[in-house]
Amino acid sequence: MATPNNRRVIALEEHYMDPELANYADSEDGSDFVRVRLDDLGALRLKEMDEGGIDVQVLSQTAPSTQRLDADIAVALAQRTNDRLYETILQHPDRFAGFACLPTADPRASVDELERTVTQYGFRGAMVHGLCNGLFLDDKRFWPIFERAQDLDVPIYIHPGRPHPAVAEAYYRDYAKEFAGMLVWAFTVETATQAIRIVLSGMLEAYPKVKIILGHLGESLPFSLWRVDWSFSRNLPVSFREQFCRNFYVTTSGNFSTPALFCTMMEMGVDRILFSVDYPWKNNGAGVKWIEEAPISSEDKEKILTGNARRLLHMD
Ligand code: GRE
Ligand code: ZN
């Protein structure tokens, strides 16, 4: 789709499934419709991007990616997965960019892999999915990953993953039949918890320029920001609200709600909101049309669809 450069529509949470990684990690929820699209990095994906009006997808592995593998498998597998992603990007460099997967079971190797893929392959940052072998990301052993991301000036995208088994048992077992639907709620609860824990941990005081992206319009945190800020800030040197609005960005992935968008714009400001679809779970055209027709200014549409991503991901 030939759009002028200043209207290049960039989408950030757009998934695929690496063929080798697929042997180790099943997609969290995959109908045939989803599976066919996760496997495709060519004609079908590009056709649906063209039809929907998406110019660039920043590709990422789908959940759970490499977050539940042991180090002995994860380190080399993440390298090979990122190597293949780079090959894919080279085939369509005007249509694809990438977020690295990281072998989080080995934090030092994750630091090296982030640096390698950003400096040698031009990746735009990394995406981490849910708990890392049961650990939250505020755990001190993961801090070097965020420190290196700060040094490289790339964001870490915290994507949801399936809940901890004990949580699934206690909270969701009664509705196991509904688990696919329930999963979306479990995703939001857990990922918002990741974000809150990162603020409480002091990591963002140690690395005040870290950039973290949350999907799904902030996993409900903008809606809860007043309340979360009220309860936590008295014990923090820098208020929760200040840290959240300084270090976090959110995308529209899978949450095409105008009231939720307004809330996010009011709490965080439009400069923090980036367009995403959450392909293949959501439809490209539905996402683009929603922003195109939203009752916001054309300047704000331009920021959400392209400008904010070009700045955050250095895509000019
Ligand atoms: C997602 O990537 O956001 C996702 C999954 C699985 C089910 C639903 C969903 O990975 O939105
Ligand atoms: Zn997603």
Short mmCIF file of C-alpha atoms and ligand atoms in Angstrom, two decimals:
data_model
loop_
_atom_site.label_atom_id
_atom_site.label_comp_id
_atom_site.label_asym_id
_atom_site.label_seq_id
_atom_site.Cartn_x
_atom_site.Cartn_y
_atom_site.Cartn_z
CA MET A 1 0.00 0.00 0.00
CA ALA A 2 1.58 3.24 -1.10
CA THR A 3 1.15 5.71 1.70
CA PRO A 4 3.29 8.79 2.00
CA ASN A 5 6.11 8.34 4.46
CA ASN A 6 4.45 10.49 7.10
CA ARG A 7 1.40 8.20 7.12
CA ARG A 8 3.27 4.90 7.22
CA VAL A 9 1.06 2.83 9.54
CA ILE A 10 3.29 0.91 11.97
CA ALA A 11 1.90 -1.90 14.13
CA LEU A 12 3.94 -3.21 17.08
CA GLU A 13 2.35 -6.34 18.55
CA GLU A 14 2.14 -8.54 15.49
CA HIS A 15 2.91 -12.18 16.09
CA TYR A 16 4.28 -15.17 14.26
CA MET A 17 5.48 -18.61 15.31
CA ASP A 18 9.03 -19.63 14.58
CA PRO A 19 9.01 -23.17 13.10
CA GLU A 20 11.73 -24.52 15.40
CA LEU A 21 10.45 -22.82 18.54
CA ALA A 22 7.02 -24.31 17.75
CA ASN A 23 8.46 -27.72 18.71
CA TYR A 24 9.04 -26.46 22.25
CA ALA A 25 6.27 -23.97 22.92
CA ASP A 26 2.67 -24.33 21.90
CA SER A 27 0.81 -21.12 21.16
CA GLU A 28 -1.35 -20.09 24.15
CA ASP A 29 -4.56 -20.30 22.17
CA GLY A 30 -4.59 -21.28 18.56
CA SER A 31 -7.52 -22.03 16.30
CA ASP A 32 -6.66 -23.14 12.76
CA PHE A 33 -7.39 -19.60 11.62
CA VAL A 34 -4.76 -18.26 14.02
CA ARG A 35 -2.28 -21.06 13.45
CA VAL A 36 -2.16 -20.61 9.67
CA ARG A 37 -1.45 -16.93 10.13
CA LEU A 38 1.16 -17.38 12.86
CA ASP A 39 3.04 -19.68 10.48
CA ASP A 40 2.92 -17.28 7.53
CA LEU A 41 5.57 -14.62 7.00
CA GLY A 42 4.91 -14.08 3.32
CA ALA A 43 2.00 -13.81 0.91
CA LEU A 44 -0.96 -14.19 3.28
CA ARG A 45 0.44 -11.83 5.91
CA LEU A 46 1.39 -9.19 3.34
CA LYS A 47 -2.00 -9.46 1.63
CA GLU A 48 -3.80 -8.95 4.94
CA MET A 49 -1.50 -6.03 5.78
CA ASP A 50 -2.31 -4.45 2.41
CA GLU A 51 -6.05 -5.03 2.82
CA GLY A 52 -6.06 -3.60 6.33
CA GLY A 53 -3.80 -0.61 5.64
CA ILE A 54 -0.78 -1.70 7.69
CA ASP A 55 2.52 -0.62 6.17
CA VAL A 56 4.96 -2.08 8.71
CA GLN A 57 4.61 -4.90 11.21
CA VAL A 58 7.17 -5.07 14.01
CA LEU A 59 7.22 -8.86 14.22
CA SER A 60 7.39 -10.79 17.46
CA GLN A 61 7.19 -14.41 18.40
CA THR A 62 3.84 -15.38 19.90
CA ALA A 63 3.45 -16.30 23.60
CA PRO A 64 5.05 -17.97 25.47
CA SER A 65 8.08 -17.52 23.21
CA THR A 66 11.30 -18.53 24.99
CA GLN A 67 10.14 -17.66 28.52
CA ARG A 68 9.54 -21.20 29.73
CA LEU A 69 12.61 -22.93 28.34
CA ASP A 70 15.62 -23.95 30.36
CA ALA A 71 18.90 -22.18 29.66
CA ASP A 72 20.51 -25.20 28.00
CA ILE A 73 17.91 -25.06 25.22
CA ALA A 74 16.89 -21.40 25.30
CA VAL A 75 20.20 -19.65 24.60
CA ALA A 76 21.02 -21.24 21.24
CA LEU A 77 17.37 -21.54 20.22
CA ALA A 78 16.74 -17.84 20.81
CA GLN A 79 19.77 -17.02 18.66
CA ARG A 80 18.56 -19.22 15.82
CA THR A 81 15.02 -17.82 16.12
CA ASN A 82 16.32 -14.26 15.96
CA ASP A 83 18.59 -15.17 13.04
CA ARG A 84 15.57 -16.47 11.12
CA LEU A 85 13.57 -13.36 12.01
CA TYR A 86 16.36 -11.25 10.58
CA GLU A 87 16.25 -13.29 7.33
CA THR A 88 12.49 -12.66 7.16
CA ILE A 89 12.98 -8.92 7.64
CA LEU A 90 15.64 -8.85 4.93
CA GLN A 91 13.14 -10.30 2.46
CA HIS A 92 10.74 -7.37 3.05
CA PRO A 93 12.72 -4.64 4.79
CA ASP A 94 10.11 -2.00 3.96
CA ARG A 95 7.29 -4.07 5.53
CA PHE A 96 8.84 -5.85 8.51
CA ALA A 97 10.88 -4.91 11.57
CA GLY A 98 11.49 -7.07 14.62
CA PHE A 99 11.52 -7.48 18.38
CA ALA A 100 14.04 -10.02 19.66
CA CYS A 101 13.15 -13.02 21.77
CA LEU A 102 15.42 -13.43 24.77
CA PRO A 103 16.56 -16.60 26.58
CA THR A 104 15.45 -15.25 29.95
CA ALA A 105 16.46 -18.44 31.77
CA ASP A 106 19.98 -17.04 31.32
CA PRO A 107 19.83 -13.29 32.02
CA ARG A 108 23.49 -12.65 30.99
CA ALA A 109 22.92 -14.40 27.68
CA SER A 110 19.73 -12.34 27.29
CA VAL A 111 21.74 -9.14 27.67
CA ASP A 112 24.17 -10.31 24.98
CA GLU A 113 21.34 -11.40 22.67
CA LEU A 114 19.58 -8.06 23.05
CA GLU A 115 22.78 -6.23 22.19
CA ARG A 116 23.59 -8.56 19.26
CA THR A 117 20.18 -8.30 17.64
CA VAL A 118 19.88 -4.54 18.11
CA THR A 119 23.37 -3.62 16.96
CA GLN A 120 23.86 -6.24 14.22
CA TYR A 121 20.30 -6.81 12.99
CA GLY A 122 18.65 -3.48 13.73
CA PHE A 123 15.97 -5.03 15.92
CA ARG A 124 13.78 -2.43 17.66
CA GLY A 125 13.94 -3.93 21.16
CA ALA A 126 12.74 -7.18 22.69
CA MET A 127 9.48 -8.78 23.71
CA VAL A 128 9.14 -10.91 26.83
CA HIS A 129 6.00 -12.99 27.43
CA GLY A 130 4.65 -13.42 30.92
CA LEU A 131 6.47 -15.04 33.79
CA CYS A 132 10.01 -16.24 33.05
CA ASN A 133 10.03 -19.80 34.33
CA GLY A 134 7.81 -18.62 37.18
CA LEU A 135 9.67 -15.39 37.94
CA PHE A 136 8.35 -11.85 37.59
CA LEU A 137 10.48 -9.43 35.62
CA ASP A 138 11.22 -7.20 38.62
CA ASP A 139 13.45 -9.99 39.96
CA LYS A 140 16.92 -8.52 40.35
CA ARG A 141 18.50 -11.11 38.11
CA PHE A 142 16.62 -9.55 35.15
CA TRP A 143 17.69 -5.96 35.87
CA PRO A 144 20.76 -6.17 33.58
CA ILE A 145 18.42 -6.76 30.62
CA PHE A 146 16.63 -3.49 31.35
CA GLU A 147 19.91 -1.70 31.99
CA ARG A 148 21.23 -2.77 28.58
CA ALA A 149 17.95 -1.81 26.91
CA GLN A 150 18.36 1.64 28.47
CA ASP A 151 21.92 1.88 27.17
CA LEU A 152 20.85 0.80 23.68
CA ASP A 153 17.79 3.10 23.85
CA VAL A 154 15.37 0.35 22.87
CA PRO A 155 12.14 -0.65 24.63
CA ILE A 156 11.26 -3.93 26.31
CA TYR A 157 7.72 -4.99 25.39
CA ILE A 158 6.08 -6.92 28.23
CA HIS A 159 3.52 -9.22 26.61
CA PRO A 160 1.18 -11.42 28.63
CA GLY A 161 1.64 -15.13 29.10
CA ARG A 162 -0.46 -17.93 30.54
CA PRO A 163 -0.91 -17.54 34.31
CA HIS A 164 1.13 -19.40 36.89
CA PRO A 165 -0.36 -22.90 37.40
CA ALA A 166 -1.24 -22.13 41.03
CA VAL A 167 -3.12 -19.02 39.91
CA ALA A 168 -4.86 -20.89 37.11
CA GLU A 169 -5.93 -23.53 39.63
CA ALA A 170 -7.14 -21.12 42.30
CA TYR A 171 -8.72 -18.46 40.09
CA TYR A 172 -9.80 -20.02 36.81
CA ARG A 173 -10.25 -23.78 37.15
CA ASP A 174 -14.00 -23.53 37.70
CA TYR A 175 -14.29 -21.95 34.29
CA ALA A 176 -11.84 -24.23 32.49
CA LYS A 177 -14.29 -24.59 29.62
CA GLU A 178 -14.13 -20.85 29.19
CA PHE A 179 -10.37 -20.81 29.52
CA ALA A 180 -9.68 -19.22 26.14
CA GLY A 181 -11.85 -16.25 27.10
CA MET A 182 -10.66 -16.27 30.68
CA LEU A 183 -7.06 -16.26 29.46
CA VAL A 184 -7.47 -12.73 28.15
CA TRP A 185 -8.51 -11.56 31.63
CA ALA A 186 -5.70 -13.56 33.27
CA PHE A 187 -3.26 -11.96 30.83
CA THR A 188 -4.27 -8.46 31.85
CA VAL A 189 -4.19 -9.13 35.58
CA GLU A 190 -0.75 -10.70 35.42
CA THR A 191 0.81 -8.14 33.09
CA ALA A 192 -0.53 -5.20 35.08
CA THR A 193 0.98 -6.91 38.13
CA GLN A 194 4.33 -7.16 36.31
CA ALA A 195 4.23 -3.40 35.68
CA ILE A 196 3.27 -2.56 39.27
CA ARG A 197 6.00 -4.80 40.64
CA ILE A 198 8.61 -3.18 38.40
CA VAL A 199 7.70 0.26 39.76
CA LEU A 200 7.71 -1.00 43.36
CA SER A 201 11.08 -2.76 42.90
CA GLY A 202 12.98 0.49 42.41
CA MET A 203 14.29 -0.63 39.02
CA LEU A 204 13.10 2.55 37.36
CA GLU A 205 14.95 4.65 39.91
CA ALA A 206 18.12 2.69 39.11
CA TYR A 207 17.50 3.02 35.35
CA PRO A 208 15.29 6.06 34.88
CA LYS A 209 15.47 5.99 31.10
CA VAL A 210 14.15 2.45 30.68
CA LYS A 211 11.29 2.26 28.18
CA ILE A 212 8.66 -0.41 28.72
CA ILE A 213 5.75 -1.11 26.39
CA LEU A 214 2.48 -2.69 27.52
CA GLY A 215 -0.14 -3.90 25.06
CA HIS A 216 -3.94 -3.88 25.21
CA LEU A 217 -4.06 -0.16 26.08
CA GLY A 218 -1.95 -0.64 29.18
CA GLU A 219 -3.57 -3.81 30.54
CA SER A 220 -6.19 -1.67 32.35
CA LEU A 221 -3.60 0.33 34.30
CA PRO A 222 -4.61 3.73 32.83
CA PHE A 223 -8.16 3.11 34.11
CA SER A 224 -6.78 2.17 37.54
CA LEU A 225 -3.99 4.74 37.67
CA TRP A 226 -5.57 7.11 40.20
CA ARG A 227 -6.29 4.24 42.57
CA VAL A 228 -2.93 2.50 42.16
CA ASP A 229 -1.11 5.81 42.56
CA TRP A 230 -3.10 6.59 45.71
CA SER A 231 -2.28 3.29 47.36
CA PHE A 232 1.40 2.97 46.47
CA SER A 233 2.84 6.44 46.15
CA ARG A 234 3.17 7.24 49.84
CA ASN A 235 5.91 4.61 50.05
CA LEU A 236 7.74 5.60 46.88
CA PRO A 237 10.36 8.33 46.41
CA VAL A 238 8.87 9.11 42.99
CA SER A 239 5.11 8.66 42.71
CA PHE A 240 3.67 5.69 40.86
CA ARG A 241 1.96 8.00 38.41
CA GLU A 242 5.18 9.82 37.64
CA GLN A 243 7.12 6.62 37.04
CA PHE A 244 4.32 5.06 35.01
CA CYS A 245 3.96 8.08 32.76
CA ARG A 246 7.74 8.52 32.43
CA ASN A 247 8.84 4.97 31.65
CA PHE A 248 5.83 3.25 30.10
CA TYR A 249 4.28 3.27 26.64
CA VAL A 250 1.12 1.43 25.66
CA THR A 251 -0.23 0.03 22.41
CA THR A 252 -3.76 -0.41 21.17
CA SER A 253 -3.26 -4.14 20.55
CA GLY A 254 -6.49 -6.11 20.71
CA ASN A 255 -8.41 -3.36 22.48
CA PHE A 256 -10.18 -1.19 19.92
CA SER A 257 -12.24 0.74 22.47
CA THR A 258 -12.71 4.48 22.10
CA PRO A 259 -13.62 5.06 25.80
CA ALA A 260 -10.49 3.11 26.82
CA LEU A 261 -8.43 5.15 24.34
CA PHE A 262 -9.81 8.42 25.78
CA CYS A 263 -8.98 7.29 29.30
CA THR A 264 -5.44 6.40 28.24
CA MET A 265 -5.00 9.73 26.44
CA MET A 266 -6.23 11.59 29.53
CA GLU A 267 -4.02 9.70 31.98
CA MET A 268 -0.81 9.24 29.94
CA GLY A 269 -1.04 11.67 27.04
CA VAL A 270 -1.28 10.79 23.36
CA ASP A 271 2.50 10.70 22.92
CA ARG A 272 2.58 7.42 24.90
CA ILE A 273 0.08 5.54 22.72
CA LEU A 274 1.20 3.46 19.74
CA PHE A 275 -0.91 1.59 17.24
CA SER A 276 -1.01 -2.21 17.26
CA VAL A 277 -3.45 -4.86 16.11
CA ASP A 278 -2.38 -8.09 17.88
CA TYR A 279 -2.42 -9.96 14.57
CA PRO A 280 -3.53 -12.67 14.00
CA TRP A 281 -5.94 -12.56 16.92
CA LYS A 282 -7.41 -9.29 15.74
CA ASN A 283 -8.12 -7.90 12.31
CA ASN A 284 -5.80 -5.36 10.70
CA GLY A 285 -8.52 -3.38 8.93
CA ALA A 286 -10.72 -3.20 12.04
CA GLY A 287 -7.86 -1.67 14.00
CA VAL A 288 -6.87 0.89 11.39
CA LYS A 289 -10.48 1.88 10.70
CA TRP A 290 -11.11 2.34 14.42
CA ILE A 291 -8.30 4.89 14.77
CA GLU A 292 -9.03 6.51 11.40
CA GLU A 293 -12.65 7.12 12.49
CA ALA A 294 -12.02 7.89 16.17
CA PRO A 295 -13.24 11.33 17.31
CA ILE A 296 -9.72 12.66 17.89
CA SER A 297 -7.66 15.18 15.94
CA SER A 298 -5.76 14.23 12.80
CA GLU A 299 -2.54 15.18 14.63
CA ASP A 300 -3.33 12.64 17.35
CA LYS A 301 -4.17 9.98 14.75
CA GLU A 302 -0.85 10.61 13.06
CA LYS A 303 1.00 10.23 16.37
CA ILE A 304 -0.76 6.97 17.24
CA LEU A 305 -0.53 5.39 13.79
CA THR A 306 3.04 6.30 12.98
CA GLY A 307 4.78 9.24 14.66
CA ASN A 308 5.13 7.85 18.17
CA ALA A 309 6.44 4.51 16.87
CA ARG A 310 8.92 6.18 14.54
CA ARG A 311 10.33 8.13 17.47
CA LEU A 312 10.33 5.35 20.08
CA LEU A 313 11.67 2.69 17.69
CA HIS A 314 14.01 4.98 15.68
CA MET A 315 12.27 4.16 12.42
CA ASP A 316 12.86 7.35 10.43
C1 GRE B 1 -2.04 -12.30 22.34
O1 GRE B 1 -1.01 -12.45 21.71
O2 GRE B 1 -2.33 -11.19 22.79
C2 GRE B 1 -2.96 -13.47 22.58
C3 GRE B 1 -2.43 -14.75 22.69
C4 GRE B 1 -3.30 -15.82 22.91
C5 GRE B 1 -4.66 -15.62 23.04
C6 GRE B 1 -5.19 -14.35 22.91
C7 GRE B 1 -4.34 -13.27 22.69
O3 GRE B 1 -1.09 -14.95 22.60
O4 GRE B 1 -4.84 -12.02 22.60
ZN ZN B 2 -0.24 -10.31 21.57
#
